[in-house]
Short mmCIF file of C-alpha atoms and ligand atoms in Angstrom, two decimals:
data_model
loop_
_atom_site.label_atom_id
_atom_site.label_comp_id
_atom_site.label_asym_id
_atom_site.label_seq_id
_atom_site.Cartn_x
_atom_site.Cartn_y
_atom_site.Cartn_z
CA MET A 2 -2.98 4.45 -15.75
CA LYS A 3 -4.79 5.85 -18.79
CA THR A 4 -6.58 2.60 -19.55
CA ALA A 5 -7.57 1.92 -15.93
CA VAL A 6 -11.28 1.35 -15.24
CA ARG A 7 -12.88 4.33 -13.48
CA ASP A 8 -16.54 3.47 -13.98
CA PRO A 9 -18.18 1.20 -11.36
CA ILE A 10 -20.72 -0.21 -13.83
CA GLN A 11 -18.00 -0.99 -16.35
CA LEU A 12 -16.05 -2.80 -13.62
CA CYS A 13 -19.12 -4.92 -12.73
CA ARG A 14 -19.74 -5.78 -16.39
CA LEU A 15 -16.11 -6.57 -17.21
CA LEU A 16 -16.23 -9.12 -14.40
CA ASP A 17 -19.66 -10.51 -15.39
CA LEU A 18 -21.11 -9.75 -11.97
CA PRO A 19 -24.81 -10.27 -11.26
CA THR A 20 -26.61 -6.98 -12.01
CA GLN A 21 -27.60 -6.47 -8.37
CA TYR A 22 -24.03 -5.35 -7.64
CA GLU A 23 -24.31 -2.35 -9.95
CA SER A 24 -26.39 0.05 -7.87
CA GLY A 25 -24.33 -0.46 -4.70
CA ALA A 26 -21.12 -0.04 -6.67
CA ALA A 27 -22.36 3.18 -8.23
CA ALA A 28 -23.51 4.60 -4.88
CA ALA A 29 -20.30 3.74 -3.01
CA ALA A 30 -18.16 5.03 -5.87
CA ARG A 31 -19.64 8.49 -5.37
CA GLN A 32 -17.84 8.63 -2.00
CA PHE A 33 -14.54 7.18 -3.23
CA PRO A 34 -14.24 6.70 -7.00
CA VAL A 35 -13.30 3.45 -8.68
CA PHE A 36 -9.82 3.10 -10.08
CA ALA A 37 -8.59 -0.31 -11.20
CA PRO A 38 -5.87 -0.96 -13.78
CA LEU A 39 -6.55 -3.56 -16.47
CA GLU A 40 -3.28 -5.30 -15.62
CA PHE A 41 -4.76 -6.09 -12.19
CA ILE A 42 -8.28 -6.85 -13.47
CA ARG A 43 -6.89 -9.52 -15.82
CA ARG A 44 -5.84 -11.56 -12.79
CA MET A 45 -9.44 -11.75 -11.49
CA GLN A 46 -11.91 -14.59 -12.12
CA PRO A 47 -14.90 -13.33 -14.12
CA GLY A 48 -18.28 -14.22 -12.63
CA ASP A 49 -17.00 -14.37 -9.06
CA PRO A 50 -18.09 -11.46 -6.89
CA GLN A 51 -15.96 -12.93 -4.08
CA ASP A 52 -12.73 -12.84 -6.11
CA PRO A 53 -10.05 -11.70 -3.63
CA LEU A 54 -8.54 -9.19 -6.07
CA LEU A 55 -11.88 -7.77 -7.12
CA ARG A 56 -12.95 -7.34 -3.51
CA GLN A 57 -10.05 -4.93 -3.00
CA VAL A 58 -11.29 -2.50 -5.68
CA LEU A 59 -15.05 -3.11 -6.04
CA PRO A 60 -17.26 -0.55 -4.24
CA LEU A 61 -20.03 -2.17 -2.22
CA ALA A 62 -23.18 -0.75 -0.65
CA ALA A 63 -21.76 -1.88 2.72
CA GLU A 64 -19.27 1.00 2.55
CA LEU A 65 -22.08 3.49 3.08
CA GLN A 66 -23.06 2.12 6.47
CA GLN A 67 -21.95 4.19 9.44
CA VAL A 68 -20.30 1.87 11.96
CA SER A 69 -19.33 3.21 15.36
CA GLY A 70 -15.59 3.23 16.01
CA PHE A 71 -14.80 3.83 12.32
CA SER A 72 -13.76 7.40 11.55
CA GLN A 73 -12.18 9.56 8.86
CA ASP A 74 -8.69 9.96 10.36
CA ALA A 75 -8.39 6.55 11.97
CA VAL A 76 -4.62 6.67 12.45
CA GLN A 77 -4.59 10.33 13.52
CA ASP A 78 -1.97 11.37 11.02
CA ALA A 79 -3.36 14.88 11.18
CA ALA A 80 -1.82 15.29 14.63
CA ALA A 81 1.63 14.18 13.40
CA THR A 82 1.68 16.27 10.25
CA VAL A 83 4.62 18.65 10.39
CA GLY A 84 3.75 20.58 7.26
CA PRO A 85 1.61 19.80 4.26
CA GLY A 86 2.71 16.36 3.08
CA LEU A 87 5.22 15.46 5.80
CA ILE A 88 4.28 13.07 8.60
CA HIS A 89 6.89 12.62 11.32
CA LYS A 90 5.39 10.18 13.75
CA TYR A 91 8.19 7.70 14.48
CA ALA A 92 11.80 8.23 15.55
CA GLY A 93 14.25 8.69 12.72
CA ARG A 94 11.67 8.26 9.95
CA ALA A 95 9.73 10.92 8.11
CA LEU A 96 7.00 9.99 5.70
CA MET A 97 6.51 12.17 2.63
CA VAL A 98 3.11 12.24 1.02
CA THR A 99 4.46 12.80 -2.47
CA THR A 100 1.16 12.61 -4.34
CA GLY A 101 -2.50 11.74 -3.84
CA VAL A 102 -2.51 9.56 -6.93
CA CYS A 103 -2.55 5.76 -6.70
CA ALA A 104 -2.56 3.04 -9.35
CA ALA A 105 -5.71 1.60 -7.74
CA HIS A 106 -8.26 2.77 -5.24
CA CYS A 107 -8.17 0.11 -2.55
CA ARG A 108 -11.52 0.18 -0.80
CA TYR A 109 -10.06 -0.46 2.67
CA CYS A 110 -7.44 2.26 2.43
CA PHE A 111 -7.03 4.54 5.43
CA ARG A 112 -6.11 7.27 2.98
CA ARG A 113 -9.56 7.27 1.39
CA HIS A 114 -10.35 10.38 3.42
CA PHE A 115 -6.90 11.96 3.29
CA PRO A 116 -7.07 15.70 2.60
CA TYR A 117 -5.00 15.45 -0.57
CA ALA A 118 -6.51 18.68 -1.85
CA GLU A 119 -4.59 20.46 0.90
CA LEU A 120 -1.27 19.19 -0.40
CA PRO A 121 0.98 21.87 -1.82
CA SER A 122 0.65 21.85 -5.58
CA ARG A 123 3.47 20.45 -7.68
CA ASP A 124 6.99 21.69 -8.23
CA ASN A 125 7.98 24.14 -5.50
CA ALA A 126 5.95 22.04 -3.13
CA TRP A 127 8.66 19.56 -2.38
CA GLN A 128 11.16 22.28 -1.56
CA ALA A 129 9.33 23.04 1.69
CA LEU A 130 9.36 19.37 2.66
CA VAL A 131 13.02 19.02 1.81
CA THR A 132 13.74 22.06 3.98
CA SER A 133 11.85 20.57 6.95
CA ILE A 134 13.84 17.36 6.61
CA GLN A 135 17.06 19.34 6.35
CA GLU A 136 16.27 21.15 9.60
CA ASP A 137 15.65 17.98 11.60
CA GLU A 138 18.86 16.03 12.06
CA SER A 139 17.03 13.17 13.75
CA ILE A 140 15.61 12.06 10.39
CA GLU A 141 17.80 9.35 8.92
CA GLU A 142 15.22 7.68 6.71
CA VAL A 143 12.77 9.28 4.31
CA ILE A 144 9.76 7.22 3.29
CA LEU A 145 8.24 8.16 -0.04
CA SER A 146 4.57 7.38 0.28
CA GLY A 147 1.32 8.82 -0.91
CA GLY A 148 -0.78 7.97 -2.66
CA ASP A 149 1.78 6.01 -4.59
CA PRO A 150 5.12 7.70 -5.29
CA LEU A 151 5.74 5.56 -8.38
CA THR A 152 2.81 7.21 -10.15
CA ILE A 153 5.24 10.16 -10.48
CA ASP A 154 7.59 10.04 -13.44
CA ASP A 155 11.22 9.08 -13.02
CA ALA A 156 12.63 12.50 -13.91
CA ARG A 157 10.74 14.21 -11.08
CA LEU A 158 11.46 11.41 -8.62
CA GLU A 159 15.12 11.45 -9.46
CA GLU A 160 15.24 15.19 -8.89
CA LEU A 161 13.56 14.81 -5.49
CA VAL A 162 15.87 11.99 -4.49
CA THR A 163 18.90 14.01 -5.55
CA ARG A 164 17.80 16.82 -3.23
CA LEU A 165 17.23 14.37 -0.38
CA SER A 166 20.60 12.74 -0.94
CA GLU A 167 22.27 16.13 -0.44
CA ILE A 168 21.04 16.16 3.16
CA LYS A 169 23.88 14.64 5.19
CA HIS A 170 21.86 13.09 7.99
CA VAL A 171 19.52 11.22 5.62
CA ARG A 172 20.91 7.76 4.96
CA ARG A 173 18.05 5.61 3.69
CA LEU A 174 15.28 6.06 1.18
CA ARG A 175 12.24 3.87 1.52
CA VAL A 176 9.64 3.63 -1.23
CA HIS A 177 6.17 2.38 -0.32
CA THR A 178 4.42 1.37 -3.52
CA ARG A 179 1.81 -0.91 -5.00
CA LEU A 180 2.88 -0.26 -8.59
CA PRO A 181 5.10 -3.37 -8.94
CA VAL A 182 1.95 -5.39 -8.28
CA LEU A 183 -0.77 -3.32 -9.90
CA ILE A 184 1.15 -2.37 -13.07
CA PRO A 185 4.41 -4.35 -12.91
CA GLN A 186 5.68 -2.79 -16.15
CA ARG A 187 6.40 0.31 -14.04
CA VAL A 188 9.54 -1.37 -12.73
CA THR A 189 11.72 -0.35 -15.66
CA ALA A 190 15.48 -0.43 -16.01
CA ALA A 191 15.43 3.38 -15.60
CA LEU A 192 13.59 3.14 -12.28
CA VAL A 193 15.96 0.51 -10.95
CA ALA A 194 18.89 2.63 -12.16
CA TRP A 195 17.98 5.76 -10.18
CA LEU A 196 17.13 3.70 -7.11
CA ARG A 197 20.56 2.09 -7.32
CA GLY A 198 22.33 5.26 -8.33
CA THR A 199 21.61 7.36 -5.25
CA ARG A 200 23.94 7.64 -2.24
CA LEU A 201 20.94 6.69 -0.10
CA VAL A 202 20.32 3.05 0.74
CA PRO A 203 17.11 2.13 -1.06
CA VAL A 204 14.44 -0.12 0.44
CA VAL A 205 11.25 -0.97 -1.42
CA VAL A 206 8.08 -2.04 0.38
CA VAL A 207 5.40 -3.48 -1.89
CA HIS A 208 1.84 -4.31 -0.94
CA ILE A 209 0.45 -7.71 -1.94
CA ASN A 210 -2.54 -9.12 -0.05
CA HIS A 211 -3.29 -12.36 -1.87
CA PRO A 212 -1.22 -14.98 -3.74
CA ALA A 213 -3.36 -14.59 -6.89
CA GLU A 214 -1.93 -11.09 -7.30
CA ILE A 215 1.46 -12.60 -8.17
CA ASP A 216 1.63 -13.58 -11.84
CA ASP A 217 4.68 -13.88 -14.08
CA ALA A 218 4.86 -10.15 -14.78
CA VAL A 219 4.79 -9.35 -11.06
CA SER A 220 7.42 -12.02 -10.38
CA ASP A 221 9.66 -10.45 -13.03
CA ALA A 222 9.18 -6.96 -11.60
CA LEU A 223 10.10 -8.17 -8.12
CA ALA A 224 13.12 -10.00 -9.54
CA ARG A 225 14.34 -6.79 -11.19
CA LEU A 226 14.34 -5.05 -7.80
CA VAL A 227 15.92 -7.91 -5.88
CA ASP A 228 18.51 -8.63 -8.58
CA ALA A 229 19.59 -4.99 -8.30
CA GLY A 230 20.36 -5.64 -4.63
CA ILE A 231 17.43 -3.59 -3.34
CA PRO A 232 15.96 -5.03 -0.14
CA THR A 233 12.32 -5.68 -1.01
CA LEU A 234 9.66 -6.29 1.63
CA ASN A 235 5.94 -6.89 1.52
CA GLN A 236 3.17 -5.50 3.62
CA ALA A 237 -0.34 -6.88 3.53
CA VAL A 238 -3.53 -5.88 5.28
CA LEU A 239 -5.62 -8.58 6.93
CA LEU A 240 -8.94 -8.29 5.07
CA ARG A 241 -12.16 -10.20 5.55
CA GLY A 242 -13.15 -12.01 2.38
CA VAL A 243 -9.70 -11.45 0.84
CA ASN A 244 -6.96 -13.13 2.86
CA ASP A 245 -8.46 -14.04 6.25
CA ASN A 246 -7.73 -17.74 5.81
CA GLU A 247 -4.73 -19.90 6.53
CA GLU A 248 -4.21 -21.22 3.00
CA ALA A 249 -4.21 -17.78 1.35
CA LEU A 250 -1.70 -16.39 3.86
CA VAL A 251 0.57 -19.43 3.78
CA ASP A 252 0.60 -19.40 -0.03
CA LEU A 253 1.26 -15.67 -0.10
CA CYS A 254 4.21 -15.93 2.29
CA ARG A 255 5.64 -18.94 0.45
CA MET A 256 5.38 -17.23 -2.90
CA LEU A 257 7.05 -14.12 -1.51
CA ALA A 258 9.89 -16.12 0.05
CA ASP A 259 10.39 -18.00 -3.24
CA ARG A 260 10.75 -14.62 -4.94
CA ARG A 261 13.21 -13.32 -2.31
CA VAL A 262 10.72 -10.80 -0.94
CA LEU A 263 10.38 -10.83 2.84
CA PRO A 264 6.92 -10.66 4.41
CA TYR A 265 7.36 -7.59 6.63
CA TYR A 266 4.00 -6.63 8.09
CA LEU A 267 0.49 -8.00 8.23
CA HIS A 268 -1.57 -4.97 9.24
CA GLN A 269 -4.67 -5.05 11.34
CA LEU A 270 -7.17 -2.92 9.41
CA ASP A 271 -7.23 0.76 10.33
CA ARG A 272 -10.75 1.62 11.46
CA VAL A 273 -11.56 3.97 8.65
CA GLU A 274 -15.11 4.91 7.74
CA GLY A 275 -16.39 2.80 4.86
CA ALA A 276 -14.09 -0.17 5.51
CA ALA A 277 -15.85 -1.84 8.46
CA HIS A 278 -16.92 -4.84 6.37
CA PHE A 279 -13.23 -5.73 5.86
CA GLU A 280 -12.44 -5.99 9.56
CA VAL A 281 -11.14 -9.28 10.97
CA PRO A 282 -11.13 -9.60 14.78
CA VAL A 283 -7.63 -9.47 16.31
CA ARG A 284 -8.34 -12.81 17.98
CA VAL A 285 -8.67 -14.41 14.51
CA GLY A 286 -5.54 -12.62 13.27
CA LEU A 287 -3.55 -14.03 16.20
CA GLN A 288 -4.75 -17.56 15.41
CA LEU A 289 -3.73 -17.15 11.78
CA ILE A 290 -0.24 -16.00 12.77
CA ASP A 291 0.07 -19.09 15.00
CA ARG A 292 -0.74 -21.27 12.00
CA LEU A 293 1.83 -19.44 9.85
CA ARG A 294 4.47 -19.96 12.56
CA ALA A 295 3.66 -23.67 12.60
CA ARG A 296 4.05 -24.03 8.84
CA LEU A 297 6.64 -21.54 7.60
CA PRO A 298 10.28 -20.65 8.20
CA GLY A 299 10.58 -17.84 10.74
CA TYR A 300 11.72 -15.29 8.16
CA ALA A 301 8.58 -15.90 6.09
CA VAL A 302 6.17 -15.00 8.90
CA PRO A 303 5.21 -11.32 8.89
CA ARG A 304 4.81 -9.30 12.07
CA TYR A 305 1.16 -8.73 12.81
CA VAL A 306 0.89 -5.03 13.62
CA GLN A 307 -1.59 -2.32 14.38
CA ASP A 308 -1.32 1.43 14.02
CA VAL A 309 -2.34 2.74 17.43
CA PRO A 310 -2.56 6.52 17.61
CA GLY A 311 -0.04 7.90 20.08
CA ASP A 312 2.31 4.89 19.97
CA ALA A 313 5.98 5.40 19.11
CA GLY A 314 5.81 2.82 16.32
CA LYS A 315 3.51 0.20 14.91
CA ARG A 316 2.21 -1.93 17.79
CA VAL A 317 3.28 -5.56 17.40
CA LEU A 318 0.35 -7.89 18.12
CA ALA A 319 2.29 -11.06 17.26
C1 LIG N 2 4.10 2.92 9.31
C2 LIG N 2 4.69 4.26 9.31
C3 LIG N 2 6.08 4.44 9.22
C4 LIG N 2 7.03 3.29 9.05
O1 LIG N 2 7.06 2.45 10.15
P1 LIG N 2 8.02 1.17 10.14
O2 LIG N 2 7.60 0.42 11.35
O3 LIG N 2 9.41 1.67 10.19
O4 LIG N 2 7.75 0.44 8.86
C5 LIG N 2 6.58 5.71 9.29
N1 LIG N 2 5.77 6.79 9.42
C6 LIG N 2 4.44 6.65 9.52
C7 LIG N 2 3.60 7.87 9.67
C8 LIG N 2 3.84 5.40 9.46
O5 LIG N 2 2.51 5.27 9.53
S1 LIG N 3 -2.33 4.31 -0.63
FE1 LIG N 3 -1.91 2.14 -1.13
S2 LIG N 3 -3.60 0.99 -0.18
FE2 LIG N 3 -4.23 3.15 -0.33
S3 LIG N 3 -5.37 3.30 -2.25
FE3 LIG N 3 -3.24 3.87 -2.65
S4 LIG N 3 -2.28 1.94 -3.34
FE4 LIG N 3 -4.19 1.40 -2.32
#
């Protein structure tokens, strides 16, 4: 995290991009800063502004265009927020915003406008969330999200998980994280040990959008989770210029299946301000899913879903 690139010009130069990218990158980064770990940057092709990994973290002038239909709280989490940092939108599952920190700033992220500053500050903060979960017996699964929960150190996470595990009606602990992909070294023996050691059934959901994200270090990190018996799933976002083609998606799903990670969701982009240039029409997404069904085993085809405000769960498009 300390060595991650935070300067848009430095990112452009590290990747040998034509200089015309620099001013747009600098302008867009003022709205949502750059953050890209070197471990992820090393998997990019220098000199290629279209590199599918770079596209996920490179600010572009296009982000500054106002596009109608794209807003700041696209998924209307604000309406489902029970207290600061707890979102209870779907039956049985409560999502905890544990931190605003991520190991990368993904340009398409619906959390780019999340009011993280309103989160309760550190230590006592979680107690209020734990109390809300305790008081609602319908919650059987707690999802640690963010930001990225694995940017928090193991000691603090273990303490939180211990408190959650003391709540009788909570049975499962889900961790939504990009760390195993962005900085795979984060998946240490200690992390796997506390995930395995809790009474709660752990589930890890990683976020890989393109096959080129999976190198040997990522494969090893995924293997450490799966070898420990932790169900590991992947969610991807359908992104124009990143993975909106049949070959990229087929390769991604194959590589995941070969690594015992199940493709869980392919998300239709949330219509968040600044991300309009990533949008792929649903019609194209449906065609891509048809192609995946024709070429892959059923378990390797993700569900194509959309977050529709007001729905009782993610809406399944295909
Ligand atoms: C996506 C999401 C979940 C988890 O939904 P699943 O379909 O169970 O993966 C839970 N809470 C919120 C607020 C979500 O956006
Ligand atoms: S919440 Fe996930 S998708 Fe959004 S910036 Fe953080 S790591 Fe990226």
